[in-house]
Amino acid sequence: MYRLPDRTATRALGCVLVLLAAFAAVGMGNLAAAADGAAAGTSEKAGKRFAVVWRLSGDVSATVGASGKPRKLREGDPVFVGESVRAAASSEALLRTDDAGWMAVRPGAVFVAERFVADGRSNDEFAVRIVVGALRMITGWIGQSNRDGHRILTPTATIGIRGTDHEPYVMTLELGEALAQTAGTYDKVNRGGTTLDARGNRLDVDPGKVGFARSPALPRTRALMSLLLPVLLDKVPAFYVPGQFDAELDQLSQASDEESRRQLEERRKSLPAQLAAAPAPSDRAPDAAKPATPAVRPSDACGAARVARSWLGQLDAGIAKRRPGAILRLVAPEFTVRATVHGQDAGTATLDLGRDEFAQSTVAALQGLTDFRQRRLSIEGRPTEPGACGRIEVSSVVIEQGKRKGLAYRLESIETYVLEKRAGKWLAIRAETTQR
């Protein structure tokens, strides 16, 4: 990632502040794995059980928040959403997830389950953020009934699944130096398939293959940007070795699809018939602003312009009313933003921020924002691919002004978002803002 001088970085944050001012959730202060310098934000469902320890060897712990006391796990213990799970060197664990899936925690791995809903409905979801190291994951019914709702998040990429037994591996810069390996996200597929998404570039990974997305933190020049595209490796890296419980996992994997379907049917039988097929009630902010612009023409492809106006209306309402939780509901867990601003010496500077990286600076900026006013000069929406209505691009020219920590500012910028429809809701997966 290109690092800005402190003064320029502050100005860049001022530019994206109004765009994303409320993107730090109320629960974002509970950061996991802070010792790794890449803490994961807990979700609004923090505290809900998502798995049980099935097998364990060595020292594996779970911690809530950056200052929480580690809880040493034992067989039969529950593991909760928002907890940072950490395996010591030479330690492993096998977790049984509540949607009838499996997770093998490899030695040295650190991860957080950020979101888990397994009610037997069509919008069940599971989001896991891996900070470092490897997991072997056999997906349960969520990966079968709502593939779009099953995500593995890493500092380099997002992994989607296609009914899968796979092994994502996060190689940090420090770990890569120790093992003489290239830093980035690796994903080895044993059965089924995955999709590796690195900054909007997608790669399908089939059984027996390993996908790789290089870390953007590695030194590079503009001429070497192609090196950041995800690729298939020629062979399985030597650091992929079987875990202590893999023999048992191999047997469980063979019957996992049938078993998870059986348990899903049992769960659905416990729900009223009209709710089993229906998504849970929308968590959209009830006070979201109505679109201020005229209704779109009937000829609008996929209703993209209508979606753009509605989504931006909710975003602007959340910002104006300082409602971080309402804004977070509009973005996906893997959301990233890039800001390009006028820097020193009449040049421009670029700042790339992930959701977690943006959290602390956004919270601080909220304290000093006053007299905010905003006017959108234009709003456009279009499908990213002709005839494909599941993903749209939204662009808007906006003027914003106010005071930040007592200092007046006025900015005109172009905002671009990519929205993806997941379980009936439009979520932003990335955004860019360029100062004009």
Tab-separated table of N, CA, C and O in Angstrom, residues 17 105 123 126 283 360 365 391 396 410:
chain	number	residue	atom	x	y	z
A	17	LEU	N	-13.928	11.640	4.588
A	17	LEU	CA	-14.667	11.651	5.853
A	17	LEU	C	-16.167	11.688	5.629
A	17	LEU	O	-16.909	10.887	6.178
A	105	VAL	N	-8.283	-25.503	12.696
A	105	VAL	CA	-7.422	-24.356	12.976
A	105	VAL	C	-5.981	-24.851	13.001
A	105	VAL	O	-5.600	-25.663	13.841
A	123	ASN	N	-31.395	-16.233	3.806
A	123	ASN	CA	-30.325	-15.249	3.943
A	123	ASN	C	-29.380	-15.565	5.106
A	123	ASN	O	-28.766	-14.667	5.680
A	126	PHE	N	-22.293	-16.309	6.764
A	126	PHE	CA	-21.114	-16.631	7.565
A	126	PHE	C	-19.939	-15.859	6.987
A	126	PHE	O	-19.601	-16.001	5.812
A	283	ASP	N	-32.592	-5.130	7.901
A	283	ASP	CA	-31.999	-4.329	8.968
A	283	ASP	C	-31.655	-2.934	8.480
A	283	ASP	O	-30.815	-2.264	9.039
A	360	GLN	N	-10.562	3.350	13.237
A	360	GLN	CA	-10.108	4.250	14.295
A	360	GLN	C	-10.055	5.698	13.823
A	360	GLN	O	-10.454	6.616	14.544
A	365	ALA	N	-12.429	11.284	13.587
A	365	ALA	CA	-12.869	12.389	12.741
A	365	ALA	C	-14.291	12.815	13.055
A	365	ALA	O	-14.646	13.992	12.935
A	391	ARG	N	-24.798	-6.869	-9.950
A	391	ARG	CA	-23.746	-5.945	-9.518
A	391	ARG	C	-23.856	-4.680	-10.355
A	391	ARG	O	-23.922	-4.752	-11.584
A	396	SER	N	-21.372	9.518	-8.659
A	396	SER	CA	-22.032	10.760	-8.263
A	396	SER	C	-20.997	11.869	-8.116
A	396	SER	O	-19.901	11.638	-7.585
A	410	ARG	N	-14.154	22.975	1.902
A	410	ARG	CA	-15.124	22.785	0.827
A	410	ARG	C	-14.462	21.907	-0.223
A	410	ARG	O	-13.384	22.222	-0.713
